[in-house]
Short mmCIF file of C-alpha atoms and ligand atoms in Angstrom, two decimals:
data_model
loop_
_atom_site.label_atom_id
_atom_site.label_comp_id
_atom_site.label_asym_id
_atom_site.label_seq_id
_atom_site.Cartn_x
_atom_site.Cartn_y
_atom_site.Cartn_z
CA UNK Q 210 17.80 24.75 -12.97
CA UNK Q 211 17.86 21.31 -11.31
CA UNK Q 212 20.14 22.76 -8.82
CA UNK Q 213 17.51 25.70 -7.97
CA UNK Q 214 14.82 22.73 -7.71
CA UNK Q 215 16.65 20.53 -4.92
CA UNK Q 216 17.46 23.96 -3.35
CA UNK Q 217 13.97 24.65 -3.13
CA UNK Q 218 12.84 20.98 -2.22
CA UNK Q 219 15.35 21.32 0.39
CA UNK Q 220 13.80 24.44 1.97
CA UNK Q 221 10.63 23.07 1.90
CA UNK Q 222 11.14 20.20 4.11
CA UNK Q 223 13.21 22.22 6.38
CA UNK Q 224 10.17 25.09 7.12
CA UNK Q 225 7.82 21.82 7.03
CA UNK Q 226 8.89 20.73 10.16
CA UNK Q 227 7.96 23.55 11.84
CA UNK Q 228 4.37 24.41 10.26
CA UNK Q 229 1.26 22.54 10.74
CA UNK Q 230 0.35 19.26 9.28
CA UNK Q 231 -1.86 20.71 7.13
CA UNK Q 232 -2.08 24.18 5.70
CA UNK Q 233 -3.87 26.96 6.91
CA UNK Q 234 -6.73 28.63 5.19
CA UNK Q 235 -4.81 31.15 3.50
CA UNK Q 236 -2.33 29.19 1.85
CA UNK Q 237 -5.66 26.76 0.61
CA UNK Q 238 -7.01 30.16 -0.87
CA UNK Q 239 -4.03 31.19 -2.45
CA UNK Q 240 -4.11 27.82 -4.61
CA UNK Q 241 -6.55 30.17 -6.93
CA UNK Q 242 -3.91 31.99 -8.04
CA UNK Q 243 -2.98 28.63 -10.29
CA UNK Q 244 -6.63 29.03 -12.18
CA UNK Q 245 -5.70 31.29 -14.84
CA UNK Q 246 -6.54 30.63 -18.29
CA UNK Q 247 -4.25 28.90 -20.21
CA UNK Q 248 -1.01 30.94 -20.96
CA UNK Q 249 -1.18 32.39 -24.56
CA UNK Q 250 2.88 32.65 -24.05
CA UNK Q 251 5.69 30.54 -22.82
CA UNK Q 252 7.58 30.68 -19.03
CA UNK Q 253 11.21 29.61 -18.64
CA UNK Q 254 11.90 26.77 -16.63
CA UNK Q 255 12.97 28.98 -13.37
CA UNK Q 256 9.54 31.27 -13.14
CA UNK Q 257 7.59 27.82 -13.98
CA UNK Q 258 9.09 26.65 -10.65
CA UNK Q 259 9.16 29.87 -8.90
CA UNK Q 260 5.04 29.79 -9.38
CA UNK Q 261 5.11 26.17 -8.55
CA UNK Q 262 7.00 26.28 -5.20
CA UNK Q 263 5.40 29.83 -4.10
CA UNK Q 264 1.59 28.60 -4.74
CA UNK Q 265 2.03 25.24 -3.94
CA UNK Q 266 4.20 24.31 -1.27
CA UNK Q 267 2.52 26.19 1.28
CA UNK Q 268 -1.23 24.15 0.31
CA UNK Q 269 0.56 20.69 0.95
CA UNK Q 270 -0.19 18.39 3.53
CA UNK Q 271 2.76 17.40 5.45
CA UNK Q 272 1.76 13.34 4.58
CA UNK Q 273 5.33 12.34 4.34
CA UNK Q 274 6.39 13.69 8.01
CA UNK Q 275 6.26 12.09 11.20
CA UNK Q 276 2.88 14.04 13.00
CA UNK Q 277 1.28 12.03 9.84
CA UNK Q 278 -1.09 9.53 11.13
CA UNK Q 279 -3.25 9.51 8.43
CA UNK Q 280 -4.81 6.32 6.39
CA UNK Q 281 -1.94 4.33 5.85
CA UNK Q 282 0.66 6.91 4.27
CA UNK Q 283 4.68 6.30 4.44
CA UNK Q 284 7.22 9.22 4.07
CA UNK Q 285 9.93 8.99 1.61
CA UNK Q 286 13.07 7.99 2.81
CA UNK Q 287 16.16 10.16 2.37
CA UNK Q 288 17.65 7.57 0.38
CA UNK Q 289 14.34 7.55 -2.18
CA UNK Q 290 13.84 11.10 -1.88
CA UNK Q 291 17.25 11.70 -3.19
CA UNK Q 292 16.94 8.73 -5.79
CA UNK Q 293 14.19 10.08 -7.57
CA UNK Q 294 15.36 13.14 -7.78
CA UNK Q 295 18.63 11.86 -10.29
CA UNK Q 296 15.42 9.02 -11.72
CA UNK Q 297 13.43 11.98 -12.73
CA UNK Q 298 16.80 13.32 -14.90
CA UNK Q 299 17.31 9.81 -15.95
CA UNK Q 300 13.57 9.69 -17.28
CA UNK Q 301 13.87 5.82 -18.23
CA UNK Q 302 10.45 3.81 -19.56
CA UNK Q 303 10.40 0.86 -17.43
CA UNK Q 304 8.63 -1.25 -20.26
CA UNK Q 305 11.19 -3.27 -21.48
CA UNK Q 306 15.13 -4.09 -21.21
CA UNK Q 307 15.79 -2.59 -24.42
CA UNK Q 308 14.75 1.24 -23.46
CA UNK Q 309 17.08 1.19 -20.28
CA UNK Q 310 20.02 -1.39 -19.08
CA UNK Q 311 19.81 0.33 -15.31
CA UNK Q 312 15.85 0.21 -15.15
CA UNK Q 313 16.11 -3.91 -15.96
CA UNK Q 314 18.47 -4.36 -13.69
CA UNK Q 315 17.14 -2.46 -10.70
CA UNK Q 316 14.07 -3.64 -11.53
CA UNK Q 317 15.31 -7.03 -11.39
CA UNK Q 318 16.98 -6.79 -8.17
CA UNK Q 319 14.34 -4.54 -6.15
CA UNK Q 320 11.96 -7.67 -7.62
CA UNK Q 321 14.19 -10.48 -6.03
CA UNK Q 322 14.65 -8.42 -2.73
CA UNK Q 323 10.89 -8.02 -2.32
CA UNK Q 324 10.23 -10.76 -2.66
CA UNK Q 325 12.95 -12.20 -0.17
CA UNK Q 326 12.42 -9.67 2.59
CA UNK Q 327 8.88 -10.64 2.33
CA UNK Q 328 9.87 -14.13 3.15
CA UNK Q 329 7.80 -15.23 -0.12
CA UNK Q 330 8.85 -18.68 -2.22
CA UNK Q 331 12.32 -17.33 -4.12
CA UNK Q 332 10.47 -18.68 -7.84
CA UNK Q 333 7.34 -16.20 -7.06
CA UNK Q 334 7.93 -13.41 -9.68
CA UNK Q 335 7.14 -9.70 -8.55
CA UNK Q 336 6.38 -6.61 -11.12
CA UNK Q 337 5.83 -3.00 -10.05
CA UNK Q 338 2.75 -1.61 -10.75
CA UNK Q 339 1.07 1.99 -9.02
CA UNK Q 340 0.04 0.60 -6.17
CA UNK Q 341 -1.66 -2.19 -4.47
CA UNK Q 342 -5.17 -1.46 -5.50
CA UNK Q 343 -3.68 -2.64 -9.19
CA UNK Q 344 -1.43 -5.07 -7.44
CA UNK Q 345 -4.77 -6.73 -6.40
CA UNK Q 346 -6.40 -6.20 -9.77
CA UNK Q 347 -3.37 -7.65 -11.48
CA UNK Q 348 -3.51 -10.74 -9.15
CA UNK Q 349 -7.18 -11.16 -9.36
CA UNK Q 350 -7.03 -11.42 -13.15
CA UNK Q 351 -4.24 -13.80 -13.11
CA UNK Q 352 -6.12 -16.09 -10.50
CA UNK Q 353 -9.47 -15.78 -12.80
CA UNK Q 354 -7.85 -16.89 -16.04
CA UNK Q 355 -5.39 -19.17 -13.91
CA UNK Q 356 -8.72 -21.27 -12.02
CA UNK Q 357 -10.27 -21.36 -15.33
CA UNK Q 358 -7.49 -22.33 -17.59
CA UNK Q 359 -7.13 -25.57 -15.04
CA UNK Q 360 -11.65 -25.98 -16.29
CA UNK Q 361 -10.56 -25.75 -19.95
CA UNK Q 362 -11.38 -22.46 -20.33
CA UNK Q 363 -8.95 -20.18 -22.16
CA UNK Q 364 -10.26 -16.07 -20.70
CA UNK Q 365 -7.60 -14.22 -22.48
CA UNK Q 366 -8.83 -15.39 -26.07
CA UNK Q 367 -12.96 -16.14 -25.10
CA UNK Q 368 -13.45 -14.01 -22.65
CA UNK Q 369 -16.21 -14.61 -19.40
CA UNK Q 370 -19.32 -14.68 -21.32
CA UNK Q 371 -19.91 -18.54 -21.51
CA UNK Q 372 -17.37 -19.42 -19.22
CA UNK Q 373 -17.47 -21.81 -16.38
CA UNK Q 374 -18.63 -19.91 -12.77
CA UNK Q 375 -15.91 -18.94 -10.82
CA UNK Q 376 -16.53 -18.73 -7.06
CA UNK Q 377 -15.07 -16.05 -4.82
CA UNK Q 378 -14.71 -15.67 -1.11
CA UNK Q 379 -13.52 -13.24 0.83
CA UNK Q 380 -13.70 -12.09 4.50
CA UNK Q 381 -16.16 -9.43 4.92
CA UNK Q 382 -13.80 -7.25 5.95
CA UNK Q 383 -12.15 -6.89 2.72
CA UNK Q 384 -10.41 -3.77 1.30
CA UNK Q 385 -12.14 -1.49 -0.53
CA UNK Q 386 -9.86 -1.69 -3.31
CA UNK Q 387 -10.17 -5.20 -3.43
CA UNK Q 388 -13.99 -5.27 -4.15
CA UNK Q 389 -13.18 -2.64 -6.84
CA UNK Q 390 -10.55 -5.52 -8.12
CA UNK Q 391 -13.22 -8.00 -8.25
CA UNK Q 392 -15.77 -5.78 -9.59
CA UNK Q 393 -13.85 -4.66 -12.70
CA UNK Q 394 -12.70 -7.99 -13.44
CA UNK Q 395 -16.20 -9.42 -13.98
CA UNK Q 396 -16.71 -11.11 -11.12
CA UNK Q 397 -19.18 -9.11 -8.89
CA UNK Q 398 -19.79 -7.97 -5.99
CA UNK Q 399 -22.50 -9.31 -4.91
CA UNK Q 400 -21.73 -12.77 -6.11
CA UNK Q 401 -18.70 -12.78 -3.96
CA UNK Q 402 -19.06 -15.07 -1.04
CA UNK Q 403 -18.42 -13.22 1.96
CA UNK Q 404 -17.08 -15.03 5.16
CA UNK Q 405 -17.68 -13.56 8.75
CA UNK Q 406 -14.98 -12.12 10.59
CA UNK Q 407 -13.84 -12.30 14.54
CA UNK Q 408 -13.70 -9.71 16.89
CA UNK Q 409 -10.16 -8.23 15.12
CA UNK Q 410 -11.43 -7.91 11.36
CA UNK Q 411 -9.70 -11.28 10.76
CA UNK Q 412 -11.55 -14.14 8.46
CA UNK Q 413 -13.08 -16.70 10.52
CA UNK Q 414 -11.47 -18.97 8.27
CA UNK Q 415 -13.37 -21.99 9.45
CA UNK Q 416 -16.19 -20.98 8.14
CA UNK Q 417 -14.83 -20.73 4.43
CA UNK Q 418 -17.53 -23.37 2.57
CA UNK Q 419 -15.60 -26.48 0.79
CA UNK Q 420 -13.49 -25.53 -2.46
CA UNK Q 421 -15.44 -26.59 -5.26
CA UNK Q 422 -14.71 -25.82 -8.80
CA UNK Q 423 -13.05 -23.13 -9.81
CA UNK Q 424 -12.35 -20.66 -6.87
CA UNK Q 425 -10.23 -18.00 -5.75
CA UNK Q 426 -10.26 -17.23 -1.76
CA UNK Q 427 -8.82 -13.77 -1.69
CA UNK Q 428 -7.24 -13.64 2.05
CA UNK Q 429 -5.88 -9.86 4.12
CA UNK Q 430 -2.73 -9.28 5.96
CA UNK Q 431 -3.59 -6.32 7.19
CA UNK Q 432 -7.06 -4.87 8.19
CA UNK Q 433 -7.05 -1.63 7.05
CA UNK Q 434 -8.37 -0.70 10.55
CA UNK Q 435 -6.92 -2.56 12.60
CA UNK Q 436 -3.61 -4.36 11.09
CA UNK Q 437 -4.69 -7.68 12.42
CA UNK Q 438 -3.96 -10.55 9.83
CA UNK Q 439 -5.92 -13.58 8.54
CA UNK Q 440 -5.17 -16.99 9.77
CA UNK Q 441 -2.97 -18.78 7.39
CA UNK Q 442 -3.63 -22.20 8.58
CA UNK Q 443 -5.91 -23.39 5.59
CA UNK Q 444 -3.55 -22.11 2.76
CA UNK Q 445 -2.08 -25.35 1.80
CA UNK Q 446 -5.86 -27.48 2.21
CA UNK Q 447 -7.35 -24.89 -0.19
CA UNK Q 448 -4.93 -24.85 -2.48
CA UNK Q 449 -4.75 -28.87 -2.66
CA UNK Q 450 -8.63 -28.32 -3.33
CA UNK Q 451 -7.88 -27.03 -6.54
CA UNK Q 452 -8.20 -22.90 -5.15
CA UNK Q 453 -6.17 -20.02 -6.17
CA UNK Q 454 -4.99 -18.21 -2.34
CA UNK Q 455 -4.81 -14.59 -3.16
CA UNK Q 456 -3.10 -12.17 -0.30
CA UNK Q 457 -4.19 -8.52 -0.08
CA UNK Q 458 -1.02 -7.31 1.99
CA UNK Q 459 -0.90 -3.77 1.03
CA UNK Q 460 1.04 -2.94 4.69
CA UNK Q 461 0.86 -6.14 6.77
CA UNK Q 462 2.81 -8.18 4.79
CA UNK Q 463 5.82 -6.29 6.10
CA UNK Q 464 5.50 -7.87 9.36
CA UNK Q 465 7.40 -10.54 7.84
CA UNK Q 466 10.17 -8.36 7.12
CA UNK Q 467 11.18 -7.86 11.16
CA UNK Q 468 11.48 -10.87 13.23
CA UNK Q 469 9.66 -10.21 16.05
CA UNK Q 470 5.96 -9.49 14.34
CA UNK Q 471 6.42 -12.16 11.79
CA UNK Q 472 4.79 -14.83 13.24
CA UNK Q 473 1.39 -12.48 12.44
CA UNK Q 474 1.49 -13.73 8.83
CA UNK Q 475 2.93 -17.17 9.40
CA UNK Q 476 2.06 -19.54 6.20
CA UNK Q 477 1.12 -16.66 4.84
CA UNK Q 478 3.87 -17.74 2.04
CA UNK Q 479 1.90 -20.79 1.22
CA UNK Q 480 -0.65 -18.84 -1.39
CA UNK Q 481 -0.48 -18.15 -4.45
CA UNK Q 482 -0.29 -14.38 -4.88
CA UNK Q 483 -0.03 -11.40 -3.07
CA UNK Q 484 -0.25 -7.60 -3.32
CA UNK Q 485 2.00 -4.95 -1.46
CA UNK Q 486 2.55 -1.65 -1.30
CA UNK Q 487 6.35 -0.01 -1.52
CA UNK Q 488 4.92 3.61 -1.37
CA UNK Q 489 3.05 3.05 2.30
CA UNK Q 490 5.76 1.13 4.71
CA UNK Q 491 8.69 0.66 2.98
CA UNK Q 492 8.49 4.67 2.63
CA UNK Q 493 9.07 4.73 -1.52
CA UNK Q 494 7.39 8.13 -2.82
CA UNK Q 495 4.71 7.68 -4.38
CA UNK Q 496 3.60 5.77 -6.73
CA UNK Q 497 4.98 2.26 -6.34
CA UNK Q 498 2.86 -1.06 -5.60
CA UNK Q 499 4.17 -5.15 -6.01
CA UNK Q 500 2.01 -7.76 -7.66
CA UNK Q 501 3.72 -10.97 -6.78
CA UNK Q 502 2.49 -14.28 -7.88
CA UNK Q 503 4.03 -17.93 -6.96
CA UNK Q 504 4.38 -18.76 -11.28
CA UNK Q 505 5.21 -16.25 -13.24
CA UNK Q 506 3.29 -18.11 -15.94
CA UNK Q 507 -0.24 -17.42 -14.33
CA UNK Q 508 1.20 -13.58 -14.58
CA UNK Q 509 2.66 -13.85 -18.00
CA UNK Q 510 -0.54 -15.68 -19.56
CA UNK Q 511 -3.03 -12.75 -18.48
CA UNK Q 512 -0.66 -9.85 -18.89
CA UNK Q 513 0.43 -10.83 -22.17
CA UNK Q 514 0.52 -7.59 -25.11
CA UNK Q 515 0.94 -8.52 -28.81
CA UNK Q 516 2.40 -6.26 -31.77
CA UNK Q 517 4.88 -6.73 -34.25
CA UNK Q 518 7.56 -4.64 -32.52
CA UNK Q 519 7.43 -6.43 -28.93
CA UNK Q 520 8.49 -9.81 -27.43
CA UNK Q 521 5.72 -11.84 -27.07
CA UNK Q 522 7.12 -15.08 -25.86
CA UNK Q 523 4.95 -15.48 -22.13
CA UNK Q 524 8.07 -17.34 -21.50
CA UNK Q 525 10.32 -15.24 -22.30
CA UNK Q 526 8.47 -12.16 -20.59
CA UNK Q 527 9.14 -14.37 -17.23
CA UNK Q 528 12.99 -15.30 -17.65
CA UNK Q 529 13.86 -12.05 -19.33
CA UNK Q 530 11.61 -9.96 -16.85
CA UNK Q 531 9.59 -7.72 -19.35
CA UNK Q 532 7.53 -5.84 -17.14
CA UNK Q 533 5.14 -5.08 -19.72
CA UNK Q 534 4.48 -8.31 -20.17
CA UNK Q 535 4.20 -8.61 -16.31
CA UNK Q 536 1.68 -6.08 -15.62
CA UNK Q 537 -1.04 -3.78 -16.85
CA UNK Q 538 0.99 -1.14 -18.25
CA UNK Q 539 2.81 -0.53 -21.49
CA UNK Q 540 4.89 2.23 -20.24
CA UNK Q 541 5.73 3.00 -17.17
CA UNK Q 542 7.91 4.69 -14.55
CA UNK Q 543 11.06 2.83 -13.63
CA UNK Q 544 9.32 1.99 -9.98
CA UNK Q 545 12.11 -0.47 -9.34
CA UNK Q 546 14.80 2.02 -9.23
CA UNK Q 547 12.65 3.66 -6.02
CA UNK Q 548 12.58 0.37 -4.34
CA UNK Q 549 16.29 -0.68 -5.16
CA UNK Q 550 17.47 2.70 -3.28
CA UNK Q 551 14.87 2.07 0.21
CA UNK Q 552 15.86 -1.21 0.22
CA UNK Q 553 20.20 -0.84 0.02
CA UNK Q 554 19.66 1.91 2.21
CA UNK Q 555 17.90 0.30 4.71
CA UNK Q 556 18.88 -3.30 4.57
CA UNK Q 557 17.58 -6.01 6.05
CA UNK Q 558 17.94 -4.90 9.71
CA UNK Q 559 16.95 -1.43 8.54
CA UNK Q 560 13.16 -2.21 7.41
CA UNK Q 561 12.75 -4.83 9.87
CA UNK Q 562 13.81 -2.13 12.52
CA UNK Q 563 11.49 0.31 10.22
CA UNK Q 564 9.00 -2.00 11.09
CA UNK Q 565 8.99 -2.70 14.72
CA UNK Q 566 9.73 0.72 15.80
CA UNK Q 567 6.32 1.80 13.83
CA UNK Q 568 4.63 -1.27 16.06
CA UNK Q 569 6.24 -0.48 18.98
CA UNK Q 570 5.12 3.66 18.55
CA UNK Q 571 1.68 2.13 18.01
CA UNK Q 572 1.42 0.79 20.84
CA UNK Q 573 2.54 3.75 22.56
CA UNK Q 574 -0.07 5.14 21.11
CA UNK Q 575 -2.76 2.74 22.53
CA UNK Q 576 -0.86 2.58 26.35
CA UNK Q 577 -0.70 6.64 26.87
CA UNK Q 578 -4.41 6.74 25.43
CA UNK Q 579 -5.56 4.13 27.26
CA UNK Q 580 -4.19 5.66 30.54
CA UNK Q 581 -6.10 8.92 29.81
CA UNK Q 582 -9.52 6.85 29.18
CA UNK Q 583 -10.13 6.57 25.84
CA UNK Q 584 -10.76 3.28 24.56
CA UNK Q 585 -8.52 0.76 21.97
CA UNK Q 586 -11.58 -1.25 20.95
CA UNK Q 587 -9.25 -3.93 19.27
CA UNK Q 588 -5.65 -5.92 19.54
CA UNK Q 589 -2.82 -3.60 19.06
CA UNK Q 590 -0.48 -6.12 17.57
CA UNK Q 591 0.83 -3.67 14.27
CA UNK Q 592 1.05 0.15 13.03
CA UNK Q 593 -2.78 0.59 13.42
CA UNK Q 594 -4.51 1.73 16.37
CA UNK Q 595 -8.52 2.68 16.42
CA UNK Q 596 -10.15 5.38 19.12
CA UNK Q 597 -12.84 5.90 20.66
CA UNK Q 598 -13.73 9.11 23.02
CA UNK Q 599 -17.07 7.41 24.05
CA UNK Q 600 -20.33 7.75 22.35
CA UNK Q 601 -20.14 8.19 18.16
CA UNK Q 602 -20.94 12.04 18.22
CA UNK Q 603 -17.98 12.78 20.96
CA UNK Q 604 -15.46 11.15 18.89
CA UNK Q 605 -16.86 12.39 15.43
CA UNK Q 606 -16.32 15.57 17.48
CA UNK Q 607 -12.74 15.01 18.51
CA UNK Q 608 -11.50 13.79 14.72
CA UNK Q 609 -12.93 16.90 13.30
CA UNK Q 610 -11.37 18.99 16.43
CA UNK Q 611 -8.00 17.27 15.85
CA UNK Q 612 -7.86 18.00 12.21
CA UNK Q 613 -8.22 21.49 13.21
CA UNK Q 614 -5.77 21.83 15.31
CA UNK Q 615 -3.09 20.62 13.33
CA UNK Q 616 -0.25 19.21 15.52
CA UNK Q 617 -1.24 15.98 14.01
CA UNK Q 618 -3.44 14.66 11.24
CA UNK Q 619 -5.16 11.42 11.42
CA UNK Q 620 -9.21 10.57 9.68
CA UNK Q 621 -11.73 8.79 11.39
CA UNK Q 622 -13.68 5.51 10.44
CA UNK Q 623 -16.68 3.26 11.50
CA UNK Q 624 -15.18 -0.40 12.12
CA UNK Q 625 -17.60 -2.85 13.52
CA UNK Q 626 -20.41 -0.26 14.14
CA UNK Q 627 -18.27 2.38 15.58
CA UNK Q 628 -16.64 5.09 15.08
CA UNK Q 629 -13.19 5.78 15.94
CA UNK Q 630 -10.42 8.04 15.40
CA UNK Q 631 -7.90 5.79 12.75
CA UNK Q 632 -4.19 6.57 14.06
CA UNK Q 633 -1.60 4.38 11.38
CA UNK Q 634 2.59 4.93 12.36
CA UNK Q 635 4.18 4.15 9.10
CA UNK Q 636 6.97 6.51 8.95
CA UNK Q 637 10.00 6.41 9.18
CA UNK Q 638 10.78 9.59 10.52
CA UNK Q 639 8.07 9.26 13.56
CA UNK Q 640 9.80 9.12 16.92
CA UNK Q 641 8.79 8.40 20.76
CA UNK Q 642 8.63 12.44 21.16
CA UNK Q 643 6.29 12.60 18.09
CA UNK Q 644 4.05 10.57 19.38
CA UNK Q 645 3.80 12.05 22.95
CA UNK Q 646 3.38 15.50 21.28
CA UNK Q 647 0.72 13.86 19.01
CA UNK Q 648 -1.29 12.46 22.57
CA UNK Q 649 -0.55 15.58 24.30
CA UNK Q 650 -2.58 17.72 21.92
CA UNK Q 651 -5.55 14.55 21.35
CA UNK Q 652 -5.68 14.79 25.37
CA UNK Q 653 -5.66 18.72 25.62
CA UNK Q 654 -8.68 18.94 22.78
CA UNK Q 655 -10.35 15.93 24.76
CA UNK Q 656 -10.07 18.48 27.81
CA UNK Q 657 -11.46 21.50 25.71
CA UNK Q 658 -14.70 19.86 25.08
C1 LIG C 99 -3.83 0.90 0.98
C2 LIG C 99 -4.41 -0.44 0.79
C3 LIG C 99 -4.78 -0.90 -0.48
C4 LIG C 99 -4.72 -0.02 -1.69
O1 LIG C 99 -3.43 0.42 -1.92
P1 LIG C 99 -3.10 1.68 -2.84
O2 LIG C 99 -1.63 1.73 -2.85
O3 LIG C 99 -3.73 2.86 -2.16
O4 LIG C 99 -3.69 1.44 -4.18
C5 LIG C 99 -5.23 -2.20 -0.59
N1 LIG C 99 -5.33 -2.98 0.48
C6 LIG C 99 -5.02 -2.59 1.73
C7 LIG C 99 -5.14 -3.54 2.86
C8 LIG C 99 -4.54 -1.29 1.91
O5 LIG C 99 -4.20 -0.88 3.14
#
């Protein structure tokens, strides 16, 4: 049976490569065929799968090739691909030690390696989680019982109601998921002090008020728009102030992984947490997301799950790495045996080539659109680049007329009052060809309208 699954896993990538991006209408409409009523009856294993890859394949979108320019979506490497395939037979619950010997230990080891490629402090402790949206939850709620345990306050056992104010800034170009983050973890929106940002997305971090009190300055490597980083220059001042320094990195963070777009995050290993993503650059299928904070303690304290039949030691969960005791989940996919295989395949001079040949085919993308007339209304310095055709309507026009077409896929967004066609290289399989092909057919719909 398994055999008959990689043989049809295989087959899809192979006619993949040579369909559009994104399915055609009849393939979408076929998808009803799955919208029976539930089966009275059983199916063996082979005609489950036989229904599974005949509906379904076709309907995918091709996210994890390399004419995928969309959001900010990594493939999966061959390596991880492969790997999850045997993890999916091994079936191990991540929790704890005792439920699997190789998901501690590759979890312990992808952990370390993160955080060293990342060119982070080698105490800071990292736990997989699904992705940085909970990466930056998890680190928000560590910071906020962390800045108030320092004011006497103990969150975990009294809760917020009562509790001294907590002050947080952000630039105003924070991530969506971040404002979620701070949102769901009591602190609000609106009472979130947002600071201006320059003419790249980036925090005008001299305009951050004084610390005072119990604050948490939640920083961005990474616009989501246009990759451009924050300023670490401040860290260490803030953090002398008494602040918790919190890095949403979901993407840019990995510019400290190759040597010659590191010095975008410089200092940026001064703060006190950070959030990454393993499923967008480091091209880990999905789902797989770091929360890494400086002292595993801060983690431990807020993360911390009592019952009779656990370890509940917060040191303990630190030195013996319980990820349940690191994160928000009891169980929980074995997300560091997905990392361990990207990362040994790679290597070092693997991701930080990964890296600068995304940059570097970014930048491509900017020169050979440039040339043609279309503008780059911002610094092309990492994987993102942002287009515009002219006016709003023309380039509304041209994202909706690329998706159509289908050589490539990429969305569209409004950054800084415009709109602009969102192009993000962060695959690994996307070469110099891929990218011509990709502004061939953006320059021959520019010509058809
Ligand atoms: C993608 C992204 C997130 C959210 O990550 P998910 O893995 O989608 O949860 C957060 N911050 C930034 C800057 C991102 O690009």
């Amino acid at each position: 049976m398994l055999i008959d699954a990689a043989e049809r896993a295989a087959r899809y990538l192979d006619e993949a490569a040579d369909r559009p991006v994104t399915p055609g209408l009849g393939a979408i409409t076929a998808l009803d065929g799955f919208d029976i009523d539930l089966p009275e009856g059983s199916s063996t294993a082979a005609e489950t799968l036989a229904v599974l890859d005949a509906l379904g394949s076709p309907a995918t979108v091709r996210s994890n090739g390399p004419r995928y320019f969309g959001f900010v979506t990594g493939g999966s490497l061959p390596a991880t691909g492969a790997a999850s395939v045997l993890a999916s037979a091994w079936d191990q619950n991540g929790a704890l030690p005792v439920m699997s010997p190789t998901a501690s230990q590759l979890d312990r080891v992808a952990a370390r390696w993160i955080v060293e490629i990342l060119g982070l402090p080698s105490s800071a402790v990292a736990s997989f989680c699904g992705g940085a949206s909970v990466a930056n939850l998890t680190c928000l709620v560590a910071a906020r019982d962390a800045v108030l345990a320092r004011a006497g306050w103990d969150v975990p056992a009294h809760g917020l109601i009562g509790a001294p104010p907590v002050t947080v800034i952000a630039g105003a170009e924070l991530h969506a998921s971040m404002s979620k983050a701070i949102a769901i973890a009591g602190l609000g929106r609106d009472a979130t002090t947002l600071v201006p940002t320059d003419d790249q997305g980036r925090m005008r971090i001299e305009e951050v008020p004084p610390v005072e009190g119990p604050t948490i300055i939640l920083m961005q490597s990474g616009n989501v728009n246009t990759g451009a980083s924050d300023s670490f220059a401040r860290v260490e001042e803030w953090r002398e102030a008494g602040a918790w320094v919190h890095v949403d990195g979901a993407f840019g963070l990995w510019a400290a992984a190759a040597p010659g777009r590191a010095a975008q995050v410089e200092g940026v290993a001064d703060a006190d947490s950070w959030a990454t993503d393993a499923h967008k650059w480091l091209n880990v299928p999905y789902d797989a997301g770091v929360a890494i904070v400086a002292d595993g303690n801060d983690l431990a304290r807020s993360m911390r799950t009592d019952a009779a039949y656990l370890v509940t030691d917060p040191v303990g969960s630190v030195t013996q790495r319980l990820p349940m005791q690191l994160g928000l989940q009891m169980s929980q996919a074995a997300r560091g045996v997905l990392v361990w295989a990207a990362l040994y395949s790679l290597g070092r001079s693997g991701v930080a080539d990964l890296v600068e040949r995304c940059c570097s085919l970014a930048e491509r993308f900017a020169v050979e659109l440039v040339a043609a007339g279309a503008e780059v209304p911002h610094e092309v310095g990492l994987n993102q680049v942002l287009v515009s055709f002219g006016d709003d309507e023309t380039t509304d026009t041209m994202i909706g007329a690329i998706a159509a077409d289908g050589t490539i896929w990429a969305g569209g967004t409004t950054w800084q009052g415009r709109r602009c066609l969102r192009l993000s290289v962060s695959g690994w399989e996307t070469t110099e060809a891929d990218v011509d092909a990709a502004v061939d057919a953006i320059l021959r719909i520019w010509d058809r309208l």
